[in-house]
Structure formats: C-alpha cells, structure tokens
Amino acid sequence: MLDDLMGFCQQSFATLGALAEIENNKMLEVIADDKLADNFNRRSYLKFIFDRNLQDQYPEAEFISYGHPYLDTLINLASQKGSVTRLYLNGLTTTTGHIRDKITNKIKFYNCKANFLSDILERFSYCLFNFKVSYISDDKKEQIKTVAVDRVSAAVDNRLLDVLDTLFVGTECERKGMSEDEVKPLEEVYEAACGYIKNETSPTIEEIKKISLKKLSKEIMRVENYYLENEAEIKQRLRREGLSDEQQTRLNEKLKLNTLEKERKILDLEEKHKLKVNIKLLNAALIYQPKIKCRLEILGRDKTFYFNVFWNPVFKDIDPPFCMKCKSPSYEMWFDGNFGMICSACHQGKN
C-alpha cells in the first residue's frame, strides 16, 4: 500500500512537470518549478516519506498519508494538467569494437596505471533544466537558458543540447531490463544546474551594469545641472539689496529644499538603474540513453582505486571523465589520494 502511494505521488508530480525520483525505495525526492512550488509553501525542493517509522532516518522529509493536505493538492493539480518529463533516446547503436584501445587512445592516465576490468551496457540519465532569467533595471531583458546535468557525477554536460534535435526521442524505452548506474541525489544535481546558470549569467550582468552605469551617469549629470541652475538663481536673488528678513528666510529654505530634492532625484535614479536578476525554473526533464560503462582498476603508488568511464553511442566516442574535484571534463587524469581522479588543472593547483 505504501509503495502504491509513493508510486502514485511520483507519477503525479511527473505529470505536473516536476522531477520526482524514489531514493532507496524509501523516500521521494521532488524538484518543482516555481509555479508548482507555490502550491507547496513555495518549496522547490521537497522530500516525502510514506512510512512513519522512517521519520528518524529522514527528519527533513514530510510524512505523507491518505488525507494529508499535500496529497489532496497533488491529486487536484494532476487531474488538471499533464506533461511528459521522461524521454528516451532510442535508435542508438550500442556496440563498438576495441573498446580498451579506445579508452587507452583517448584518456591519458598520469602517475597511475589503469587496468581494464569489465564493460556493461547500462541506462544512463541526464537532467535537463530550463530556466528563465530576467534582468530588470531601467529596461527589462529576459533569456531562456537550458542546462544538462550528468546524474552520475552531478556535473554539467551540455554537449547533448547541441545534438538533441537530431536524435530519435521517444516516451518509451526501446530497451527493457537495463540497469541504471548509481546516481547523485536530485538536490545535488539541481544545485549543479543553479551554479552553472549563476556563472553563465555573470557576463550578461556585468554588461548590463556597464550600460546602466553610463545611462545613470548621464541622467545624474542632467539632474545636477538642473538643480545647480536653480541654486545659482536662488543665490543670485539672495545677493539682491533690500531683501527683508522674511524674504531671505524664504529663499534660504528654497535653497535647502533644492538640495534635498536633488539628492532625492539622484537616489530615485540610482534605484531605477539598480539591476535586479530573477532566475526561475520553468520546467525539467529526465533524458535516458544507453551507454557502455567500462570499469577500470586504477593503481596508484600506494592505493588502488576503481573508476568508471563511458562509451557514448550518441557521439560514438569515449566521454571525457569528470574531475572528481572541480567536475570539469578532461581527457587527462591524475590519481589523487584525497579526491580520486582529478584533472591536470587541479593537479597543478590551479583550481
């Protein structure tokens, strides 16, 4: 009964465009876009358990049972809307010869020796996230940015985006019974996507700030010139002979008000040109494809380490492994006692 409820919730969230994955057959992890999150106390990342006995093991998760308000909300929303969030890359050739040679020719292993152990065809998945980025200052600019995250390493791998339109994409997997490699928690995958988007938007933010600063400087100069003219006129009137005390007081008050109004106008301009950046998750999808996982034994100076590399039928090549420190793709791997396999930049201390 509990498994049925958990499966129902997973499917319902999926039809609403959320990513929903079951962890260890015990907990349901959900990443919802901002619109869907509004129905769940504006929480984009949700964890649910369906067995009260698991509350000590997952204290951060919400316990769901029949009659829970979240369940009622989910049923209501799912009955109104549906969308596909799981897609499969079909029609790929998954056989290749001389895979050991392909690995040796493609990946350079330094300060260690790599021994080939085995290979197996497995199902592999990416998370695709679509974000809307809004840059708001005196003008408004919007961008849609898509990022693909490898679920095994939680590293960004956008190569798939360049070829996705050329592939046969289906809603059902043509290969049944394939196992799936161990994947990272959805929270870690989502954080990787958010970090990438933050870095991607930095150049645009700096460009907009420069343009906005130029506009602001011109407008401030115009305002200052206007109020300087007012100030000069008031001071000229103050220098006239025969002014009564009341007239002098009134003109001095005008002088103060002129200064205060100028400062207020400048503050308004600064607020108008202040850049605000809003990033919203529009939707997400899981993309599945087959890959050949190759198991390697890495022999370091005083330690043995096991490492996986993948032959990718989409690109008909060995995927660049991801550095286990900085998560950058690299065909140059060094063995590190603390992190495992790292790239040359991390080995040289540049990252």
Coordinates of C-alpha atoms in Angstrom, one line a residue:
M1 CA 0.0 0.0 0.0
L2 CA 2.8 2.4 0.9
D3 CA 4.7 1.6 -2.3
D4 CA 1.5 2.2 -4.3
L5 CA 1.1 5.7 -2.7
M6 CA 4.7 6.6 -3.2
G7 CA 4.5 5.5 -6.9
F8 CA 1.3 7.4 -7.3
C9 CA 2.8 10.6 -6.0
Q10 CA 5.9 10.1 -8.1
Q11 CA 3.8 9.7 -11.3
S12 CA 1.6 12.7 -10.3
F13 CA 4.5 15.0 -9.8
A14 CA 6.0 13.9 -13.1
T15 CA 2.8 14.7 -15.0
L16 CA 3.0 18.2 -13.5
G17 CA 6.4 18.8 -15.0
A18 CA 8.5 18.1 -11.8
L19 CA 11.4 15.8 -11.4
A20 CA 10.4 13.0 -9.0
E21 CA 12.8 10.2 -8.0
I22 CA 12.5 7.5 -5.4
E23 CA 15.6 7.1 -3.2
N24 CA 16.3 3.6 -1.8
N25 CA 12.7 2.6 -2.1
K26 CA 12.0 4.8 1.0
M27 CA 11.9 8.5 0.1
L28 CA 10.5 10.5 -2.8
E29 CA 12.6 13.5 -3.9
V30 CA 10.9 16.2 -5.9
I31 CA 12.2 19.3 -7.7
A32 CA 9.4 21.6 -8.7
D33 CA 9.4 24.7 -10.9
D34 CA 8.4 28.0 -9.2
K35 CA 4.8 27.8 -10.4
L36 CA 4.2 24.3 -9.0
A37 CA 6.2 25.2 -5.8
D38 CA 3.6 27.9 -5.0
N39 CA 1.2 25.1 -4.2
F40 CA 3.6 23.5 -1.7
N41 CA 4.5 26.5 0.5
R42 CA 6.9 27.8 -2.2
R43 CA 9.3 24.9 -1.7
S44 CA 11.1 24.0 -4.9
Y45 CA 12.9 21.0 -3.3
L46 CA 10.7 18.5 -1.5
K47 CA 11.2 15.2 0.3
F48 CA 8.4 12.8 1.2
I49 CA 8.3 9.6 3.2
F50 CA 5.3 7.3 3.3
D51 CA 6.2 5.2 6.4
R52 CA 6.1 6.9 9.8
N53 CA 8.8 4.6 11.0
L54 CA 11.3 6.4 8.7
Q55 CA 10.9 9.8 10.3
D56 CA 14.0 9.4 12.5
Q57 CA 16.0 8.3 9.4
Y58 CA 14.7 11.2 7.2
P59 CA 13.8 14.0 9.7
E60 CA 13.8 16.6 6.9
A61 CA 11.1 14.7 4.9
E62 CA 7.4 15.3 5.1
F63 CA 5.4 12.3 6.1
I64 CA 2.5 11.7 3.6
S65 CA -0.5 9.6 4.3
Y66 CA -4.0 9.5 3.0
G67 CA -5.8 12.7 3.9
H68 CA -2.6 14.8 4.0
P69 CA -3.3 18.3 2.5
Y70 CA -0.3 17.9 0.2
L71 CA -1.8 14.7 -1.2
D72 CA -5.1 16.5 -1.8
T73 CA -3.4 19.3 -3.6
L74 CA -1.3 16.9 -5.7
I75 CA -4.4 15.0 -6.8
N76 CA -6.2 18.2 -7.7
L77 CA -3.4 19.6 -9.8
A78 CA -2.6 16.3 -11.5
S79 CA -6.2 15.9 -12.6
Q80 CA -6.0 19.2 -14.4
K81 CA -2.7 19.0 -16.2
G82 CA -0.3 16.5 -17.7
S83 CA 3.2 16.7 -19.4
V84 CA 6.0 14.3 -20.3
T85 CA 9.1 14.7 -18.2
R86 CA 10.8 11.4 -19.1
L87 CA 12.3 11.0 -22.5
Y88 CA 14.4 8.2 -24.1
L89 CA 17.0 8.4 -26.8
N90 CA 16.2 5.4 -29.0
G91 CA 17.7 4.0 -32.2
L92 CA 21.3 4.2 -31.0
T93 CA 24.0 1.7 -32.0
T94 CA 25.3 0.3 -28.7
T95 CA 28.1 -2.0 -30.0
T96 CA 31.7 -1.0 -30.5
G97 CA 34.9 -2.9 -31.0
H98 CA 38.3 -2.5 -29.4
I99 CA 36.9 -0.5 -26.5
R100 CA 40.0 -1.0 -24.5
D101 CA 42.1 0.6 -27.2
K102 CA 39.6 3.4 -27.5
I103 CA 40.0 4.2 -23.8
T104 CA 43.8 4.0 -24.0
N105 CA 43.9 6.3 -27.0
K106 CA 41.5 8.8 -25.6
I107 CA 42.3 9.1 -21.9
K108 CA 45.8 9.8 -20.6
F109 CA 46.4 8.5 -17.1
Y110 CA 49.3 10.1 -15.3
N111 CA 51.1 9.0 -12.0
C112 CA 49.0 5.8 -12.1
K113 CA 48.2 2.7 -14.2
A114 CA 44.7 1.9 -15.5
N115 CA 43.7 -1.7 -15.9
F116 CA 40.5 -2.6 -17.8
L117 CA 38.2 -4.9 -15.8
S118 CA 34.8 -5.1 -17.5
D119 CA 32.2 -3.4 -19.6
I120 CA 28.4 -3.5 -19.4
L121 CA 25.5 -1.7 -21.2
E122 CA 23.6 0.4 -18.8
R123 CA 20.9 3.0 -18.8
F124 CA 22.2 6.5 -18.2
S125 CA 20.4 9.7 -17.5
Y126 CA 20.7 13.5 -17.6
C127 CA 18.5 16.1 -16.0
L128 CA 17.6 19.0 -18.4
F129 CA 16.6 22.2 -16.7
N130 CA 15.0 25.2 -18.4
F131 CA 15.5 28.5 -16.5
K132 CA 14.0 31.9 -17.3
V133 CA 16.5 34.7 -16.4
S134 CA 15.1 38.2 -16.0
Y135 CA 17.4 41.2 -15.9
I136 CA 15.5 44.2 -14.6
S137 CA 16.9 47.7 -14.3
D138 CA 15.6 50.7 -16.3
D139 CA 14.9 48.2 -19.1
K140 CA 14.0 44.5 -18.9
K141 CA 15.8 41.7 -20.7
E142 CA 14.8 38.0 -20.5
Q143 CA 16.6 34.9 -21.5
I144 CA 15.8 31.2 -21.5
K145 CA 18.8 29.1 -20.5
T146 CA 18.9 25.3 -20.7
V147 CA 21.4 23.2 -18.8
A148 CA 22.0 19.4 -18.8
V149 CA 23.5 17.7 -15.8
D150 CA 25.0 14.2 -15.8
R151 CA 23.3 12.4 -12.9
V152 CA 26.2 10.0 -12.2
S153 CA 28.7 12.8 -11.4
A154 CA 26.3 15.8 -10.9
A155 CA 28.5 17.6 -13.4
V156 CA 27.2 19.9 -16.2
D157 CA 27.4 18.3 -19.7
N158 CA 25.7 20.4 -22.3
R159 CA 27.0 18.5 -25.3
L160 CA 23.7 16.7 -25.6
L161 CA 21.9 20.0 -26.2
D162 CA 23.7 20.5 -29.5
V163 CA 22.6 17.2 -31.0
L164 CA 19.3 16.6 -29.2
D165 CA 17.2 17.8 -32.3
T166 CA 19.0 15.2 -34.5
L167 CA 18.2 12.2 -32.3
F168 CA 15.2 9.9 -32.1
V169 CA 13.4 10.8 -28.9
G170 CA 10.6 8.6 -27.5
T171 CA 8.4 8.5 -24.5
E172 CA 9.1 4.7 -24.1
C173 CA 12.4 3.0 -23.8
E174 CA 13.1 0.5 -26.6
R175 CA 15.5 -1.5 -24.4
K176 CA 13.9 -3.1 -21.4
G177 CA 15.6 -4.5 -18.4
M178 CA 18.8 -2.3 -18.4
S179 CA 20.1 -1.5 -15.0
E180 CA 21.0 2.1 -14.2
D181 CA 24.2 3.3 -12.7
E182 CA 24.1 4.8 -9.2
V183 CA 23.1 8.4 -9.5
K184 CA 23.5 11.5 -7.3
P185 CA 20.6 12.9 -5.3
L186 CA 18.4 15.3 -7.2
E187 CA 19.2 18.1 -4.8
E188 CA 22.9 17.9 -5.7
V189 CA 22.0 17.7 -9.5
Y190 CA 19.8 20.8 -9.1
E191 CA 22.4 22.7 -7.2
A192 CA 24.9 22.0 -10.0
A193 CA 22.5 23.4 -12.6
C194 CA 21.9 26.5 -10.5
G195 CA 25.6 27.1 -10.0
Y196 CA 26.1 26.8 -13.8
I197 CA 23.3 29.3 -14.5
K198 CA 24.8 31.7 -12.0
N199 CA 28.2 31.6 -13.7
E200 CA 26.6 31.8 -17.1
T201 CA 24.7 35.0 -16.3
S202 CA 27.7 36.8 -14.8
P203 CA 29.0 38.2 -18.2
T204 CA 25.5 39.5 -19.1
I205 CA 25.1 41.0 -15.6
E206 CA 28.4 42.9 -16.0
E207 CA 27.5 44.1 -19.5
I208 CA 24.1 45.4 -18.3
K209 CA 25.7 47.1 -15.3
K210 CA 28.2 48.9 -17.6
I211 CA 25.4 50.1 -19.9
S212 CA 23.2 51.1 -17.0
L213 CA 26.1 52.9 -15.3
K214 CA 26.6 55.1 -18.4
K215 CA 22.9 55.9 -18.6
L216 CA 22.8 56.7 -14.9
S217 CA 25.9 59.0 -15.1
K218 CA 24.2 61.0 -17.9
E219 CA 20.9 61.3 -16.1
I220 CA 22.6 62.3 -12.8
M221 CA 24.6 64.9 -14.7
R222 CA 21.4 66.3 -16.2
V223 CA 19.7 66.4 -12.8
E224 CA 22.7 68.0 -11.2
N225 CA 22.9 70.7 -13.9
Y226 CA 19.2 71.4 -13.5
Y227 CA 19.5 71.9 -9.7
L228 CA 22.8 73.8 -10.0
E229 CA 21.0 76.3 -12.2
N230 CA 18.2 76.5 -9.6
E231 CA 20.8 77.0 -6.9
A232 CA 22.6 79.7 -8.8
E233 CA 19.3 81.5 -9.5
I234 CA 18.3 81.4 -5.8
K235 CA 21.8 82.6 -4.6
Q236 CA 21.6 85.4 -7.2
R237 CA 18.3 86.5 -5.7
L238 CA 19.8 86.3 -2.2
R239 CA 22.5 88.8 -3.2
R240 CA 20.0 91.4 -4.1
E241 CA 19.9 94.5 -1.8
G242 CA 17.0 95.4 0.2
L243 CA 15.7 91.9 1.0
S244 CA 13.6 91.7 4.1
D245 CA 14.4 89.1 6.7
E246 CA 11.3 87.1 5.7
Q247 CA 12.4 87.1 2.0
Q248 CA 15.9 85.9 3.0
T249 CA 14.5 83.2 5.1
R250 CA 12.2 82.0 2.4
L251 CA 15.0 82.0 -0.2
N252 CA 17.3 80.0 2.2
E253 CA 14.5 77.5 2.7
K254 CA 14.2 77.2 -1.1
L255 CA 18.0 76.6 -1.3
K256 CA 17.8 73.8 1.2
L257 CA 14.7 72.3 -0.5
N258 CA 16.6 72.5 -3.8
T259 CA 19.5 70.5 -2.4
L260 CA 17.2 67.9 -0.7
E261 CA 15.1 67.5 -3.9
K262 CA 18.3 67.0 -6.0
E263 CA 19.5 64.3 -3.6
R264 CA 16.1 62.6 -3.7
K265 CA 16.1 62.6 -7.5
I266 CA 19.5 61.1 -7.6
L267 CA 18.5 58.4 -5.2
D268 CA 15.4 57.6 -7.4
L269 CA 17.7 57.4 -10.4
E270 CA 20.1 55.0 -8.7
E271 CA 17.1 52.8 -7.6
K272 CA 15.7 52.9 -11.1
H273 CA 19.0 51.7 -12.6
K274 CA 19.8 49.2 -9.9
L275 CA 20.0 45.8 -11.5
K276 CA 17.7 43.0 -10.2
V277 CA 18.2 39.5 -11.5
N278 CA 15.4 36.9 -11.2
I279 CA 16.1 33.2 -12.0
K280 CA 13.1 30.9 -12.2
L281 CA 13.0 27.2 -13.0
L282 CA 10.4 26.8 -15.8
N283 CA 10.5 23.0 -16.2
A284 CA 12.7 20.0 -16.1
A285 CA 13.0 16.6 -17.8
L286 CA 14.9 13.4 -17.4
I287 CA 16.7 12.2 -20.6
Y288 CA 17.6 8.5 -20.7
Q289 CA 20.1 6.9 -23.1
P290 CA 22.2 3.7 -23.1
K291 CA 26.0 3.9 -22.5
I292 CA 28.7 1.3 -22.2
K293 CA 30.2 1.6 -18.7
C294 CA 33.8 0.4 -18.5
R295 CA 35.1 -0.5 -15.1
L296 CA 38.8 0.4 -14.6
E297 CA 41.2 -0.5 -11.8
I298 CA 43.5 2.4 -11.0
L299 CA 46.8 1.5 -9.4
G300 CA 48.4 4.5 -7.6
R301 CA 51.7 4.5 -5.8
D302 CA 50.2 3.0 -2.6
K303 CA 46.5 2.8 -3.2
T304 CA 44.1 1.0 -5.6
F305 CA 41.0 2.9 -6.9
Y306 CA 38.1 1.9 -9.1
F307 CA 37.0 4.3 -11.8
N308 CA 34.3 4.2 -14.5
V309 CA 34.5 5.6 -17.9
F310 CA 31.7 5.6 -20.5
W311 CA 31.4 4.9 -24.3
N312 CA 28.7 7.2 -25.6
P313 CA 26.7 6.0 -28.6
V314 CA 25.4 9.5 -29.3
F315 CA 28.9 10.8 -30.0
K316 CA 30.4 7.3 -30.9
D317 CA 33.3 8.1 -28.6
I318 CA 34.5 7.8 -25.0
D319 CA 33.1 10.5 -22.8
P320 CA 35.6 12.8 -21.2
P321 CA 35.7 11.8 -17.5
F322 CA 34.8 14.4 -15.0
C323 CA 37.4 15.6 -12.5
M324 CA 36.3 14.4 -9.0
K325 CA 37.4 17.7 -7.5
C326 CA 36.2 20.5 -9.8
K327 CA 33.8 18.4 -12.0
S328 CA 35.3 19.7 -15.2
P329 CA 35.5 17.2 -18.2
S330 CA 39.1 16.2 -19.1
Y331 CA 40.9 13.5 -21.0
E332 CA 43.9 13.9 -18.7
M333 CA 43.5 12.2 -15.4
W334 CA 45.8 12.2 -12.3
F335 CA 45.3 10.0 -9.3
D336 CA 44.8 12.0 -6.1
G337 CA 44.7 10.3 -2.7
N338 CA 42.0 12.7 -1.4
F339 CA 39.7 13.1 -4.3
G340 CA 40.3 10.2 -6.6
M341 CA 40.8 11.1 -10.3
I342 CA 41.4 14.7 -11.0
C343 CA 42.2 16.9 -14.0
S344 CA 45.6 18.5 -14.8
A345 CA 44.5 21.9 -13.7
C346 CA 43.6 20.6 -10.2
H347 CA 46.8 18.5 -10.1
Q348 CA 48.8 21.7 -10.7
G349 CA 46.8 23.6 -8.1
K350 CA 45.1 26.0 -10.5
N351 CA 41.6 25.1 -9.3

